[in-house]
Amino acid sequence: MAGPQFEVPTLTEYTEVPKIREGAMSHLKSFVAAETSQSYLGYPHQLPADWKERALDRMGQVLEKFRSVRVFMDACVHCGACTDKCHYFLGTADPNNMPVARQELMRKVYRRYFTLPGKIAPWLVGAEDLTEETLGKWYNYYHQCSECRRCSVYCPYGIDTAEITMAGREILNYVGIGQKYSSEILVKVQKIGNNLGLPGPALEDTLAGLEEDIEADTGVPVKMPLNVKGAEILLVTPSADFFSEPHVESLIGYAKVFHAAGVSWTLSTHASEAGNFGLFNGNYETMRNVAMRIRDAALELGVKRIIVGECGHAWRVAYAYWNTLTGIGWGGDDPFAKQLRDQLDMRYPQPMHICEYTWDLIEKGALKFDKSLNDDRVITFHDSCNVARGSRMGDEPGGQFTIPRNIIRAVANHYQDMAAETIGEGTFCCGGGGGMLTDDLIEARVKGALPRMNAYNNVVRSDGVNFLALICAICKAQFTKVLPYYGFDRNSVGGVHQLVSTAIKLD
Amino acid sequence: MTSLTVFYTTLFYFATLVLIGGVAYRIYEYSRTPAPLKIPTTPAPTSNAGVVVRMAREVVLFESLFKSNKWIWIFGWLFHVGLAVVLLRHVRYFQEPAWFWVEFIQPFGKYASFIMVAGLAGLWARRFLVDRVRYISTPSDHLMLALLVAIGLSGMMMTFVSHTDIVALKAFMLGLMTFDFQPMPADGVLMVHLGLVALLMIIFPISKLLHAPGIFFSPTRNQADNPREQRHLAPWAAALERNKS
Ligand code: HEM
Ligand code: HEM
Ligand code: SF4
Ligand code: SF4
């Protein structure tokens, strides 16, 4: 790693709200997508001559199709309550990273072309023409938002800047300005089946290797089945679980849980990715196409249950959107939904999170642990934004906070929460979500991690915490990369099921 | 009819038409635009009854704002509560006889105007003092506060300093409602008060005052968290299903 080209913020006890510094992050642009991936996704790859009409046309369509965007464009009163809620603002002091200002980038254009006062008196209401410069700012600041929804918790009208960011990226894509990282991933997942572009045979090899490792380690033949027709459970997990560290440790954990429960389960090559970057770009059709792979795999393999591995945005898409997009879930009476519904086991929620599954088994007493095996770890848990604010686990609101913690407490002796205002619904994003997990955005990633790092630093100092437990593939990759910038050991990051894996007793 | 009466009569019909027509159109627009995906900010209630409670807490207590920023909350909440009491007190201009409770709140209700204006002053001060809020404030934000303060102060002038002829005003207002036109009292302060109120009514449907109807349509607040139990499908998304699958 070459030394950073920017100043890493210093850790403080509380994250202070900085004085604004205009333009502090205006230099940071993510790499722009090239022709191959853009044309696969049906977008141009450079600004067409009629870009302005296209952009406004798309904006009009978004306003027609998404109530969120329509209402949010009108409702903001500029009260300022959200201005100090975004981790990117707290870490960079760039005023355009204040949620309301980020929205305002689009709202200025909305006012100018879609509202009466903006048409007749733009200066009065802060309306502005759409220019290439505007698009530049959009590109810049809509890729300094991890769509974490923290702002939405604190806005009196629940205005969710993530929805605006998604709309902004969609409009940008429409005029040929796509982000390389997300654009290429969306091609890989649709062509190959996962975001990493790991082909079927490679996946098979990896899984066989892991089986050997586990057996060498524990003496128990824990299996990692792939494409098994008639298995009871289909596990859909982020592809990083197959070979990134520390992700793979959690995959081993899931396999051990399934082994201990004695159920038949399988992975699928076609659905070898839980992640769905369609969410990040705000294109319903793309998100649906990516999600359809799961439905297709479930139908083809004839599984009874679908379980999702540790991944934040993937769980949001699975929990909140799969039923809508693909009919995975209950309550649909149309033929499309029925086709799958009749196959799935109606005693369970569909889909289910791996933490819900494991916790269920723990509550039933079906799993045995030796908690002392985790005794070298003092653990804290980071609530991932999409799980915290965009989904749920279990039957009660807030189960997404209690269930992972319950699991940790069941498998380990030393646990300590971070400060209350930095976890739960108010959790700070890791800084790398929402399509920002790319090296060209490292400056925003490092700076955006500041509030989380401050909270983590406090428990490291006061309670000797040395393990940051996560249930998100992006969080895992982001923290592994960013912790060293703040002087922490990159190996102190891991999954909740890594802890399960350490302590579980197999026979 | 004097030209003054003609002017204010026309103005109020126009303003009422714009207010009601405009807000109705906006509500129609919001309700017609589908929310294709389930996006409640979680933890969220899992039932519709729970959603009603959540919404009530937002509208009555400004709960999210309370979590967010105590200064904005205290000023904002005082302003709105003051405004609500002031408006309830105003009901008597449009009724003969007025409801019992409208009469009941008259004597102490008039002090709500102080709370309302103080709240507005606090909110306005933030627009100058807090650098982040200064950055996001547009001229229209300042003018909106100026307008409300001016309405408040002109009203308070009449209540506490130079009383206006309430009987004549009431006759004028009731006349507007029954199409039995009565003269508009020629009192300068009242003319200012009513002129500004009419302006407020006219800009309501094209300004940020749409936050009032808007909050009820905010999908992050008005959706129940039950996506696994119920299939949620927008009409345009369902059409996609028929075409492709
Ligand atoms: C359903 C009814 C309403 C609700 C729930 C509501 C809620 C809110 C909230 C939460 C705020 C942000 C905090 C603040 O700045 O006070 C706000 C701001 C504001 N509200 Fe309302 N409001 C409602 C009706 C109204 C009405 C009828 C008016 C005016 C006639 C109004 C005028 C304003 C103004 C001008 C602001 C911005 C204050 C500023 O500039 O800081 N509201 N409202
Ligand atoms: C057609 C509508 C309105 C009419 C006819 C009207 C008329 C009046 C009158 C006659 C008074 C003096 C009361 C007295 O002497 O006891 C008054 C006071 C006042 N008005 Fe209005 N007004 C109207 C709308 C509004 C609106 C929309 C607001 C707020 C945004 C407002 C705010 C006030 C305030 C703060 C006072 C002083 C406190 C009080 O008497 O309650 N008025 N108004
Ligand atoms: S969604 Fe998250 S990253 Fe985006 S503006 Fe809101 S707080 Fe910031
Ligand atoms: S909290 Fe909501 S209403 Fe207030 S400025 Fe932010 S987005 Fe606008």
PDB file of N, CA and C in Angstrom, chain A residues 17 19-20 63-67 70 74-75 77-79 81 83 85 117 124 149 152-155 157-158 284 319 321 323-324 330-331 334 336 351 356 388-392 401 425, chain B residues 26 29-31 33-34 36 38-44 64 67-68 72 127 131-132 135-136 140-141 143 206 208 211 217-218 220-221 225 227-233 236-237 241:
ATOM      1  N   VAL A  17     -18.829  17.612  15.169  1.00  0.00           N
ATOM      2  CA  VAL A  17     -19.395  18.103  13.920  1.00  0.00           C
ATOM      3  C   VAL A  17     -18.469  19.183  13.391  1.00  0.00           C
ATOM      4  N   LYS A  19     -16.804  22.288  11.114  1.00  0.00           N
ATOM      5  CA  LYS A  19     -17.216  23.479  10.360  1.00  0.00           C
ATOM      6  C   LYS A  19     -17.143  23.117   8.883  1.00  0.00           C
ATOM      7  N   ILE A  20     -18.074  23.620   8.099  1.00  0.00           N
ATOM      8  CA  ILE A  20     -18.083  23.205   6.695  1.00  0.00           C
ATOM      9  C   ILE A  20     -16.858  23.745   5.937  1.00  0.00           C
ATOM     10  N   LEU A  63     -39.867  10.347 -11.316  1.00  0.00           N
ATOM     11  CA  LEU A  63     -40.879  11.031 -10.501  1.00  0.00           C
ATOM     12  C   LEU A  63     -42.252  10.378 -10.648  1.00  0.00           C
ATOM     13  N   GLU A  64     -42.516   9.808 -11.807  1.00  0.00           N
ATOM     14  CA  GLU A  64     -43.789   9.137 -12.026  1.00  0.00           C
ATOM     15  C   GLU A  64     -43.845   7.763 -11.367  1.00  0.00           C
ATOM     16  N   LYS A  65     -42.670   7.135 -11.270  1.00  0.00           N
ATOM     17  CA  LYS A  65     -42.644   5.738 -10.839  1.00  0.00           C
ATOM     18  C   LYS A  65     -42.354   5.557  -9.359  1.00  0.00           C
ATOM     19  N   PHE A  66     -41.692   6.525  -8.758  1.00  0.00           N
ATOM     20  CA  PHE A  66     -41.260   6.352  -7.369  1.00  0.00           C
ATOM     21  C   PHE A  66     -41.838   7.446  -6.478  1.00  0.00           C
ATOM     22  N   ARG A  67     -42.793   7.053  -5.658  1.00  0.00           N
ATOM     23  CA  ARG A  67     -43.393   8.030  -4.756  1.00  0.00           C
ATOM     24  C   ARG A  67     -42.357   8.629  -3.819  1.00  0.00           C
ATOM     25  N   ARG A  70     -40.674  11.527  -5.501  1.00  0.00           N
ATOM     26  CA  ARG A  70     -41.617  12.627  -5.722  1.00  0.00           C
ATOM     27  C   ARG A  70     -41.897  13.381  -4.422  1.00  0.00           C
ATOM     28  N   ASP A  74     -40.425  17.417  -2.780  1.00  0.00           N
ATOM     29  CA  ASP A  74     -41.267  18.530  -2.315  1.00  0.00           C
ATOM     30  C   ASP A  74     -41.157  18.806  -0.823  1.00  0.00           C
ATOM     31  N   ALA A  75     -40.997  17.766  -0.023  1.00  0.00           N
ATOM     32  CA  ALA A  75     -41.304  17.905   1.400  1.00  0.00           C
ATOM     33  C   ALA A  75     -40.221  18.577   2.237  1.00  0.00           C
ATOM     34  N   VAL A  77     -37.997  20.905   4.253  1.00  0.00           N
ATOM     35  CA  VAL A  77     -38.140  22.312   4.642  1.00  0.00           C
ATOM     36  C   VAL A  77     -36.795  22.969   4.953  1.00  0.00           C
ATOM     37  N   HIS A  78     -35.704  22.268   4.636  1.00  0.00           N
ATOM     38  CA  HIS A  78     -34.378  22.802   4.960  1.00  0.00           C
ATOM     39  C   HIS A  78     -34.235  23.087   6.453  1.00  0.00           C
ATOM     40  N   CYS A  79     -34.754  22.172   7.252  1.00  0.00           N
ATOM     41  CA  CYS A  79     -34.683  22.417   8.692  1.00  0.00           C
ATOM     42  C   CYS A  79     -33.271  22.207   9.216  1.00  0.00           C
ATOM     43  N   ALA A  81     -31.939  19.310  10.267  1.00  0.00           N
ATOM     44  CA  ALA A  81     -31.775  18.236  11.258  1.00  0.00           C
ATOM     45  C   ALA A  81     -30.837  17.137  10.763  1.00  0.00           C
ATOM     46  N   THR A  83     -28.220  17.574   8.825  1.00  0.00           N
ATOM     47  CA  THR A  83     -26.933  18.063   8.315  1.00  0.00           C
ATOM     48  C   THR A  83     -25.718  17.436   8.999  1.00  0.00           C
ATOM     49  N   LYS A  85     -25.673  14.252  10.273  1.00  0.00           N
ATOM     50  CA  LYS A  85     -25.943  12.841  10.476  1.00  0.00           C
ATOM     51  C   LYS A  85     -25.158  11.916   9.550  1.00  0.00           C
ATOM     52  N   PRO A 117     -42.570  27.785  -9.268  1.00  0.00           N
ATOM     53  CA  PRO A 117     -41.668  28.842  -8.782  1.00  0.00           C
ATOM     54  C   PRO A 117     -40.276  28.727  -9.385  1.00  0.00           C
ATOM     55  N   LEU A 124     -34.997  32.635  -6.428  1.00  0.00           N
ATOM     56  CA  LEU A 124     -35.720  32.741  -5.166  1.00  0.00           C
ATOM     57  C   LEU A 124     -35.723  31.421  -4.412  1.00  0.00           C
ATOM     58  N   ARG A 149     -28.971   5.225   4.790  1.00  0.00           N
ATOM     59  CA  ARG A 149     -30.262   5.623   5.353  1.00  0.00           C
ATOM     60  C   ARG A 149     -30.164   6.201   6.761  1.00  0.00           C
ATOM     61  N   SER A 152     -32.272   9.243   6.999  1.00  0.00           N
ATOM     62  CA  SER A 152     -33.710   9.011   6.971  1.00  0.00           C
ATOM     63  C   SER A 152     -34.295   8.787   8.367  1.00  0.00           C
ATOM     64  N   VAL A 153     -33.470   8.247   9.268  1.00  0.00           N
ATOM     65  CA  VAL A 153     -33.942   8.023  10.635  1.00  0.00           C
ATOM     66  C   VAL A 153     -34.221   9.357  11.316  1.00  0.00           C
ATOM     67  N   TYR A 154     -33.389  10.351  11.012  1.00  0.00           N
ATOM     68  CA  TYR A 154     -33.436  11.604  11.759  1.00  0.00           C
ATOM     69  C   TYR A 154     -34.222  12.710  11.086  1.00  0.00           C
ATOM     70  N   CYS A 155     -34.630  12.516   9.838  1.00  0.00           N
ATOM     71  CA  CYS A 155     -35.418  13.540   9.157  1.00  0.00           C
ATOM     72  C   CYS A 155     -36.859  13.472   9.656  1.00  0.00           C
ATOM     73  N   TYR A 157     -39.498  13.960   8.205  1.00  0.00           N
ATOM     74  CA  TYR A 157     -40.405  13.348   7.216  1.00  0.00           C
ATOM     75  C   TYR A 157     -39.840  12.037   6.686  1.00  0.00           C
ATOM     76  N   GLY A 158     -38.787  11.566   7.295  1.00  0.00           N
ATOM     77  CA  GLY A 158     -38.205  10.311   6.841  1.00  0.00           C
ATOM     78  C   GLY A 158     -37.589  10.402   5.457  1.00  0.00           C
ATOM     79  N   TYR A 284     -34.869  -0.583 -11.223  1.00  0.00           N
ATOM     80  CA  TYR A 284     -35.734  -1.672 -10.787  1.00  0.00           C
ATOM     81  C   TYR A 284     -35.545  -2.914 -11.658  1.00  0.00           C
ATOM     82  N   TYR A 319     -34.828  -9.630   2.103  1.00  0.00           N
ATOM     83  CA  TYR A 319     -35.917  -9.491   3.071  1.00  0.00           C
ATOM     84  C   TYR A 319     -37.034  -8.596   2.537  1.00  0.00           C
ATOM     85  N   TYR A 321     -37.294  -6.986  -0.641  1.00  0.00           N
ATOM     86  CA  TYR A 321     -37.624  -6.876  -2.066  1.00  0.00           C
ATOM     87  C   TYR A 321     -37.869  -8.197  -2.785  1.00  0.00           C
ATOM     88  N   ASN A 323     -39.690 -10.741  -2.329  1.00  0.00           N
ATOM     89  CA  ASN A 323     -41.092 -11.103  -2.503  1.00  0.00           C
ATOM     90  C   ASN A 323     -41.708 -10.286  -3.638  1.00  0.00           C
ATOM     91  N   THR A 324     -41.395  -9.001  -3.636  1.00  0.00           N
ATOM     92  CA  THR A 324     -41.887  -8.113  -4.683  1.00  0.00           C
ATOM     93  C   THR A 324     -41.291  -8.480  -6.042  1.00  0.00           C
ATOM     94  N   TRP A 330     -44.343 -14.894   1.133  1.00  0.00           N
ATOM     95  CA  TRP A 330     -45.740 -15.299   1.222  1.00  0.00           C
ATOM     96  C   TRP A 330     -46.690 -14.198   0.782  1.00  0.00           C
ATOM     97  N   GLY A 331     -47.958 -14.580   0.631  1.00  0.00           N
ATOM     98  CA  GLY A 331     -49.013 -13.592   0.426  1.00  0.00           C
ATOM     99  C   GLY A 331     -49.327 -13.258  -1.022  1.00  0.00           C
ATOM    100  N   ASP A 334     -50.955 -14.451  -7.308  1.00  0.00           N
ATOM    101  CA  ASP A 334     -50.846 -14.522  -8.757  1.00  0.00           C
ATOM    102  C   ASP A 334     -50.098 -15.792  -9.154  1.00  0.00           C
ATOM    103  N   PHE A 336     -47.518 -16.310 -10.920  1.00  0.00           N
ATOM    104  CA  PHE A 336     -46.073 -16.166 -10.819  1.00  0.00           C
ATOM    105  C   PHE A 336     -45.604 -16.468  -9.391  1.00  0.00           C
ATOM    106  N   PRO A 351     -37.484 -15.311   2.511  1.00  0.00           N
ATOM    107  CA  PRO A 351     -36.257 -16.003   2.861  1.00  0.00           C
ATOM    108  C   PRO A 351     -35.943 -15.824   4.348  1.00  0.00           C
ATOM    109  N   GLU A 356     -31.036 -15.768  11.800  1.00  0.00           N
ATOM    110  CA  GLU A 356     -32.337 -16.233  12.295  1.00  0.00           C
ATOM    111  C   GLU A 356     -32.319 -17.749  12.427  1.00  0.00           C
ATOM    112  N   ALA A 388     -29.752  -2.887   9.645  1.00  0.00           N
ATOM    113  CA  ALA A 388     -30.319  -2.107  10.745  1.00  0.00           C
ATOM    114  C   ALA A 388     -31.538  -1.306  10.321  1.00  0.00           C
ATOM    115  N   ARG A 389     -31.419  -0.609   9.177  1.00  0.00           N
ATOM    116  CA  ARG A 389     -32.451   0.361   8.820  1.00  0.00           C
ATOM    117  C   ARG A 389     -33.280  -0.022   7.618  1.00  0.00           C
ATOM    118  N   GLY A 390     -32.992  -1.196   7.041  1.00  0.00           N
ATOM    119  CA  GLY A 390     -33.746  -1.575   5.853  1.00  0.00           C
ATOM    120  C   GLY A 390     -34.324  -2.967   5.929  1.00  0.00           C
ATOM    121  N   SER A 391     -34.238  -3.609   7.098  1.00  0.00           N
ATOM    122  CA  SER A 391     -34.728  -4.982   7.161  1.00  0.00           C
ATOM    123  C   SER A 391     -35.063  -5.343   8.597  1.00  0.00           C
ATOM    124  N   ARG A 392     -35.312  -6.610   8.796  1.00  0.00           N
ATOM    125  CA  ARG A 392     -35.611  -7.090  10.145  1.00  0.00           C
ATOM    126  C   ARG A 392     -35.153  -8.527  10.225  1.00  0.00           C
ATOM    127  N   PHE A 401     -31.282  -6.316  15.625  1.00  0.00           N
ATOM    128  CA  PHE A 401     -30.234  -5.918  16.581  1.00  0.00           C
ATOM    129  C   PHE A 401     -30.006  -7.002  17.627  1.00  0.00           C
ATOM    130  N   GLU A 425     -30.472   1.557  15.370  1.00  0.00           N
ATOM    131  CA  GLU A 425     -30.962   2.284  14.200  1.00  0.00           C
ATOM    132  C   GLU A 425     -30.074   3.475  13.860  1.00  0.00           C
TER     133      GLU A 425
ATOM    134  N   ARG B  26     -51.921  18.079  -5.485  1.00  0.00           N
ATOM    135  CA  ARG B  26     -50.695  17.466  -4.991  1.00  0.00           C
ATOM    136  C   ARG B  26     -50.980  16.123  -4.320  1.00  0.00           C
ATOM    137  N   GLU B  29     -51.599  13.633  -6.871  1.00  0.00           N
ATOM    138  CA  GLU B  29     -50.338  13.260  -7.512  1.00  0.00           C
ATOM    139  C   GLU B  29     -49.546  12.274  -6.648  1.00  0.00           C
ATOM    140  N   TYR B  30     -49.452  12.575  -5.368  1.00  0.00           N
ATOM    141  CA  TYR B  30     -48.718  11.697  -4.457  1.00  0.00           C
ATOM    142  C   TYR B  30     -49.378  10.329  -4.379  1.00  0.00           C
ATOM    143  N   SER B  31     -50.707  10.330  -4.292  1.00  0.00           N
ATOM    144  CA  SER B  31     -51.364   9.038  -4.086  1.00  0.00           C
ATOM    145  C   SER B  31     -51.358   8.223  -5.370  1.00  0.00           C
ATOM    146  N   THR B  33     -48.846   8.224  -7.556  1.00  0.00           N
ATOM    147  CA  THR B  33     -47.499   7.712  -7.806  1.00  0.00           C
ATOM    148  C   THR B  33     -47.249   6.493  -6.921  1.00  0.00           C
ATOM    149  N   PRO B  34     -46.971   5.359  -7.523  1.00  0.00           N
ATOM    150  CA  PRO B  34     -46.822   4.158  -6.697  1.00  0.00           C
ATOM    151  C   PRO B  34     -45.480   4.123  -5.958  1.00  0.00           C
ATOM    152  N   PRO B  36     -43.019   1.423  -5.449  1.00  0.00           N
ATOM    153  CA  PRO B  36     -42.874   0.063  -5.953  1.00  0.00           C
ATOM    154  C   PRO B  36     -42.213  -0.909  -4.977  1.00  0.00           C
ATOM    155  N   LYS B  38     -40.830  -1.918  -0.816  1.00  0.00           N
ATOM    156  CA  LYS B  38     -41.047  -1.721   0.617  1.00  0.00           C
ATOM    157  C   LYS B  38     -39.814  -1.053   1.215  1.00  0.00           C
ATOM    158  N   ILE B  39     -39.958   0.186   1.631  1.00  0.00           N
ATOM    159  CA  ILE B  39     -38.786   0.899   2.138  1.00  0.00           C
ATOM    160  C   ILE B  39     -39.019   1.583   3.488  1.00  0.00           C
ATOM    161  N   PRO B  40     -39.803   0.986   4.407  1.00  0.00           N
ATOM    162  CA  PRO B  40     -39.926   1.659   5.699  1.00  0.00           C
ATOM    163  C   PRO B  40     -38.556   1.727   6.358  1.00  0.00           C
ATOM    164  N   THR B  41     -38.275   2.829   7.034  1.00  0.00           N
ATOM    165  CA  THR B  41     -37.039   2.881   7.809  1.00  0.00           C
ATOM    166  C   THR B  41     -37.266   2.020   9.043  1.00  0.00           C
ATOM    167  N   THR B  42     -36.492   0.951   9.138  1.00  0.00           N
ATOM    168  CA  THR B  42     -36.692   0.010  10.236  1.00  0.00           C
ATOM    169  C   THR B  42     -35.804   0.393  11.412  1.00  0.00           C
ATOM    170  N   PRO B  43     -36.135  -0.053  12.646  1.00  0.00           N
ATOM    171  CA  PRO B  43     -37.284  -0.867  13.016  1.00  0.00           C
ATOM    172  C   PRO B  43     -38.592  -0.111  12.781  1.00  0.00           C
ATOM    173  N   ALA B  44     -39.530  -0.803  12.174  1.00  0.00           N
ATOM    174  CA  ALA B  44     -40.804  -0.187  11.826  1.00  0.00           C
ATOM    175  C   ALA B  44     -41.926  -1.085  12.317  1.00  0.00           C
ATOM    176  N   SER B  64     -39.073  11.920  15.243  1.00  0.00           N
ATOM    177  CA  SER B  64     -37.761  11.775  14.597  1.00  0.00           C
ATOM    178  C   SER B  64     -36.915  13.022  14.819  1.00  0.00           C
ATOM    179  N   LYS B  67     -35.339  12.996  18.188  1.00  0.00           N
ATOM    180  CA  LYS B  67     -34.140  12.167  18.245  1.00  0.00           C
ATOM    181  C   LYS B  67     -32.954  12.905  17.640  1.00  0.00           C
ATOM    182  N   SER B  68     -33.274  13.773  16.698  1.00  0.00           N
ATOM    183  CA  SER B  68     -32.260  14.315  15.822  1.00  0.00           C
ATOM    184  C   SER B  68     -31.570  15.545  16.383  1.00  0.00           C
ATOM    185  N   ILE B  72     -33.790  22.345  17.134  1.00  0.00           N
ATOM    186  CA  ILE B  72     -34.786  22.470  16.070  1.00  0.00           C
ATOM    187  C   ILE B  72     -36.121  21.952  16.580  1.00  0.00           C
ATOM    188  N   ARG B 127     -30.827  29.878  11.058  1.00  0.00           N
ATOM    189  CA  ARG B 127     -30.436  30.068   9.653  1.00  0.00           C
ATOM    190  C   ARG B 127     -29.266  31.035   9.515  1.00  0.00           C
ATOM    191  N   ASP B 131     -23.590  27.304  10.784  1.00  0.00           N
ATOM    192  CA  ASP B 131     -23.021  27.391   9.425  1.00  0.00           C
ATOM    193  C   ASP B 131     -23.638  26.381   8.462  1.00  0.00           C
ATOM    194  N   ARG B 132     -23.960  25.197   8.971  1.00  0.00           N
ATOM    195  CA  ARG B 132     -24.547  24.186   8.081  1.00  0.00           C
ATOM    196  C   ARG B 132     -25.925  24.607   7.602  1.00  0.00           C
ATOM    197  N   TYR B 135     -25.720  27.405   5.101  1.00  0.00           N
ATOM    198  CA  TYR B 135     -25.332  26.910   3.776  1.00  0.00           C
ATOM    199  C   TYR B 135     -26.535  26.426   2.964  1.00  0.00           C
ATOM    200  N   ILE B 136     -27.493  25.768   3.621  1.00  0.00           N
ATOM    201  CA  ILE B 136     -28.618  25.187   2.862  1.00  0.00           C
ATOM    202  C   ILE B 136     -29.808  26.139   2.736  1.00  0.00           C
ATOM    203  N   SER B 140     -35.967  31.841  -0.328  1.00  0.00           N
ATOM    204  CA  SER B 140     -37.363  31.515  -0.031  1.00  0.00           C
ATOM    205  C   SER B 140     -37.538  30.997   1.394  1.00  0.00           C
ATOM    206  N   ASP B 141     -36.497  30.364   1.951  1.00  0.00           N
ATOM    207  CA  ASP B 141     -36.606  29.916   3.346  1.00  0.00           C
ATOM    208  C   ASP B 141     -36.745  31.120   4.276  1.00  0.00           C
ATOM    209  N   LEU B 143     -37.796  34.131   3.392  1.00  0.00           N
ATOM    210  CA  LEU B 143     -39.046  34.829   3.128  1.00  0.00           C
ATOM    211  C   LEU B 143     -40.229  34.113   3.769  1.00  0.00           C
ATOM    212  N   ILE B 206     -47.282  25.324  -3.779  1.00  0.00           N
ATOM    213  CA  ILE B 206     -46.083  25.309  -4.630  1.00  0.00           C
ATOM    214  C   ILE B 206     -44.827  25.551  -3.813  1.00  0.00           C
ATOM    215  N   LYS B 208     -42.444  24.636   0.066  1.00  0.00           N
ATOM    216  CA  LYS B 208     -42.079  23.585   1.003  1.00  0.00           C
ATOM    217  C   LYS B 208     -43.151  23.342   2.044  1.00  0.00           C
ATOM    218  N   HIS B 211     -44.761  20.036   3.018  1.00  0.00           N
ATOM    219  CA  HIS B 211     -44.336  19.029   3.993  1.00  0.00           C
ATOM    220  C   HIS B 211     -45.526  18.549   4.815  1.00  0.00           C
ATOM    221  N   PHE B 217     -47.450  10.841   3.144  1.00  0.00           N
ATOM    222  CA  PHE B 217     -47.173   9.991   1.984  1.00  0.00           C
ATOM    223  C   PHE B 217     -45.738   9.477   1.963  1.00  0.00           C
ATOM    224  N   SER B 218     -44.977   9.805   2.978  1.00  0.00           N
ATOM    225  CA  SER B 218     -43.579   9.393   2.991  1.00  0.00           C
ATOM    226  C   SER B 218     -43.472   7.876   3.184  1.00  0.00           C
ATOM    227  N   THR B 220     -41.099   5.897   3.777  1.00  0.00           N
ATOM    228  CA  THR B 220     -40.248   5.393   4.856  1.00  0.00           C
ATOM    229  C   THR B 220     -40.972   5.440   6.194  1.00  0.00           C
ATOM    230  N   ARG B 221     -42.067   6.189   6.244  1.00  0.00           N
ATOM    231  CA  ARG B 221     -42.800   6.303   7.500  1.00  0.00           C
ATOM    232  C   ARG B 221     -44.181   5.650   7.443  1.00  0.00           C
ATOM    233  N   ASP B 225     -43.832  -2.872   8.086  1.00  0.00           N
ATOM    234  CA  ASP B 225     -42.691  -3.735   7.827  1.00  0.00           C
ATOM    235  C   ASP B 225     -43.157  -5.190   7.763  1.00  0.00           C
ATOM    236  N   PRO B 227     -42.750  -7.274   4.534  1.00  0.00           N
ATOM    237  CA  PRO B 227     -42.538  -7.699   3.146  1.00  0.00           C
ATOM    238  C   PRO B 227     -42.494  -9.214   2.952  1.00  0.00           C
ATOM    239  N   ARG B 228     -42.138  -9.966   3.993  1.00  0.00           N
ATOM    240  CA  ARG B 228     -42.088 -11.420   3.803  1.00  0.00           C
ATOM    241  C   ARG B 228     -43.485 -12.016   3.865  1.00  0.00           C
ATOM    242  N   GLU B 229     -44.375 -11.327   4.559  1.00  0.00           N
ATOM    243  CA  GLU B 229     -45.722 -11.880   4.732  1.00  0.00           C
ATOM    244  C   GLU B 229     -46.657 -11.467   3.605  1.00  0.00           C
ATOM    245  N   GLN B 230     -46.418 -10.262   3.065  1.00  0.00           N
ATOM    246  CA  GLN B 230     -47.312  -9.790   2.024  1.00  0.00           C
ATOM    247  C   GLN B 230     -46.553  -9.400   0.775  1.00  0.00           C
ATOM    248  N   ARG B 231     -47.058  -9.816  -0.353  1.00  0.00           N
ATOM    249  CA  ARG B 231     -46.403  -9.464  -1.604  1.00  0.00           C
ATOM    250  C   ARG B 231     -46.857  -8.072  -2.009  1.00  0.00           C
ATOM    251  N   HIS B 232     -45.886  -7.183  -2.151  1.00  0.00           N
ATOM    252  CA  HIS B 232     -46.178  -5.785  -2.436  1.00  0.00           C
ATOM    253  C   HIS B 232     -45.792  -5.529  -3.887  1.00  0.00           C
ATOM    254  N   LEU B 233     -46.735  -5.147  -4.711  1.00  0.00           N
ATOM    255  CA  LEU B 233     -46.430  -5.020  -6.141  1.00  0.00           C
ATOM    256  C   LEU B 233     -47.096  -3.769  -6.718  1.00  0.00           C
ATOM    257  N   TRP B 236     -47.091  -0.849 -12.268  1.00  0.00           N
ATOM    258  CA  TRP B 236     -46.155  -0.895 -13.395  1.00  0.00           C
ATOM    259  C   TRP B 236     -45.170  -2.041 -13.265  1.00  0.00           C
ATOM    260  N   ALA B 237     -44.899  -2.448 -12.013  1.00  0.00           N
ATOM    261  CA  ALA B 237     -43.996  -3.572 -11.813  1.00  0.00           C
ATOM    262  C   ALA B 237     -44.709  -4.887 -12.131  1.00  0.00           C
ATOM    263  N   GLU B 241     -43.931  -8.174 -14.930  1.00  0.00           N
ATOM    264  CA  GLU B 241     -44.025  -9.597 -14.667  1.00  0.00           C
ATOM    265  C   GLU B 241     -44.796 -10.320 -15.763  1.00  0.00           C
TER     266      GLU B 241
END
